[in-house]
Amino acid sequence: QVQLVESGGASVQAGGSLRLSCAASGYTTSSTCMAWFRQAPGKEREAVAYIYTRTGTTYYADSVKGRFTISHDTAKNSIYLQMDTLKPEDTATYYCAGDKFARAASFFVGGRVTPEKCEIGYWGQGTQVTVSS
């Protein structure tokens, strides 16, 4: 049974930082696409960042580019989201997500991960991030 368990959500002031963690069990994260999504109240879920765990290539939504960093630790079978310079509009529930399949590097054009190439099939339960002004 696949489980993705997020942690690290908290309430912080604008300009602060948080680091979210996602620990996987029953799921091998060594060569696949994983991502962080978020959903604010009354809004649709949106993609924040993707990583192809085998090579470490990443993709970011424009709204977080330069402020958020997604990373992966094979030994801990986990991914992370470092969030810096947080803004009130970053307030949301953040979800860890994983591809349905393992992926070879040749699957990605030029080895670069892109959202349309990731077939998300597994979700965590979410962790709340609240940023106050």
XYZ file of C-alpha atoms in Angstrom:
133
model
C 0.000 0.000 0.000
C 1.425 3.344 -1.085
C 1.568 6.058 1.526
C 2.867 9.588 1.147
C 3.013 11.419 4.453
C 3.669 15.149 4.563
C 4.946 17.107 7.524
C 6.345 20.520 8.292
C 3.352 22.746 7.740
C 2.992 25.654 10.150
C 1.952 29.265 10.564
C 4.658 31.806 9.743
C 4.940 35.495 9.026
C 5.506 36.866 5.566
C 9.152 36.709 4.578
C 9.732 33.593 6.633
C 10.720 30.088 5.606
C 9.392 26.575 5.989
C 10.575 23.149 4.902
C 7.979 20.546 4.028
C 8.821 16.852 4.011
C 7.123 13.934 2.323
C 8.032 10.407 3.378
C 7.030 7.585 1.059
C 6.298 4.000 2.001
C 5.247 1.169 -0.282
C 6.571 3.371 -3.103
C 10.067 3.647 -4.521
C 11.055 7.242 -5.156
C 14.424 6.569 -6.778
C 13.431 6.996 -10.437
C 10.098 8.674 -10.872
C 8.346 11.990 -11.074
C 7.227 13.520 -7.790
C 5.628 16.846 -7.086
C 4.186 19.294 -4.625
C 0.741 20.759 -5.198
C -1.232 23.242 -3.139
C -4.852 24.225 -2.710
C -6.063 27.429 -1.134
C -9.624 27.782 0.200
C -12.064 28.316 -2.653
C -9.416 27.687 -5.298
C -8.431 24.777 -7.478
C -5.454 22.610 -6.652
C -2.358 23.869 -8.458
C 1.049 22.407 -9.158
C 3.936 24.068 -7.343
C 7.013 22.034 -8.240
C 8.082 18.777 -9.880
C 11.237 16.695 -9.642
C 12.510 13.722 -11.605
C 14.184 11.921 -8.764
C 16.745 9.984 -10.771
C 18.494 13.057 -12.177
C 17.209 15.796 -9.882
C 15.833 17.916 -12.700
C 13.097 20.235 -11.524
C 10.208 22.352 -12.736
C 8.559 25.227 -10.875
C 5.382 27.206 -11.240
C 6.116 30.847 -12.053
C 4.523 31.937 -8.785
C 7.190 30.179 -6.696
C 10.213 30.226 -8.991
C 13.247 31.574 -7.166
C 11.615 31.164 -3.746
C 10.856 27.422 -3.469
C 13.203 24.485 -3.944
C 12.141 20.868 -4.390
C 14.612 18.124 -3.552
C 14.853 14.386 -3.069
C 16.707 12.031 -0.714
C 16.954 8.488 -2.056
C 18.177 7.026 1.224
C 15.206 8.448 3.095
C 12.756 7.758 0.238
C 11.532 11.290 0.692
C 11.082 14.577 -1.085
C 11.183 18.060 0.370
C 9.979 21.558 -0.405
C 12.082 24.404 0.940
C 9.950 27.548 0.919
C 11.654 30.903 1.398
C 10.410 34.471 1.272
C 6.912 33.263 1.968
C 3.982 35.476 1.014
C 0.389 35.516 2.303
C -0.729 34.176 -1.073
C 1.286 31.021 -0.397
C -1.268 30.101 2.275
C -2.718 26.730 1.316
C -2.806 23.050 2.043
C 0.258 21.497 0.445
C 0.132 17.997 -1.001
C 2.893 15.614 -1.937
C 2.232 13.599 -5.086
C 3.881 10.758 -6.965
C 3.786 9.360 -10.482
C 1.936 6.113 -11.117
C 5.039 4.660 -12.750
C 8.782 4.524 -12.475
C 10.387 6.522 -15.314
C 13.571 6.101 -17.277
C 15.581 9.229 -18.012
C 14.897 8.766 -21.733
C 11.193 9.320 -21.002
C 11.817 13.018 -20.504
C 12.826 15.161 -23.460
C 16.368 16.318 -22.860
C 16.122 14.701 -19.445
C 14.011 17.613 -18.197
C 10.900 16.971 -16.140
C 7.727 18.699 -17.304
C 4.233 18.492 -15.785
C 2.602 16.858 -18.800
C 5.026 13.930 -18.598
C 4.119 13.121 -14.981
C 1.087 10.915 -14.473
C 0.226 11.602 -10.859
C -1.454 8.657 -9.208
C -0.615 8.945 -5.529
C -1.358 11.734 -3.058
C -0.558 12.547 0.512
C -3.103 13.820 2.992
C -1.815 17.391 2.968
C -0.155 19.755 5.411
C -1.352 23.284 6.158
C 0.822 26.328 5.529
C -0.452 29.695 6.732
C 1.444 32.892 6.001
C 0.371 36.042 7.806
C 1.176 39.569 6.725
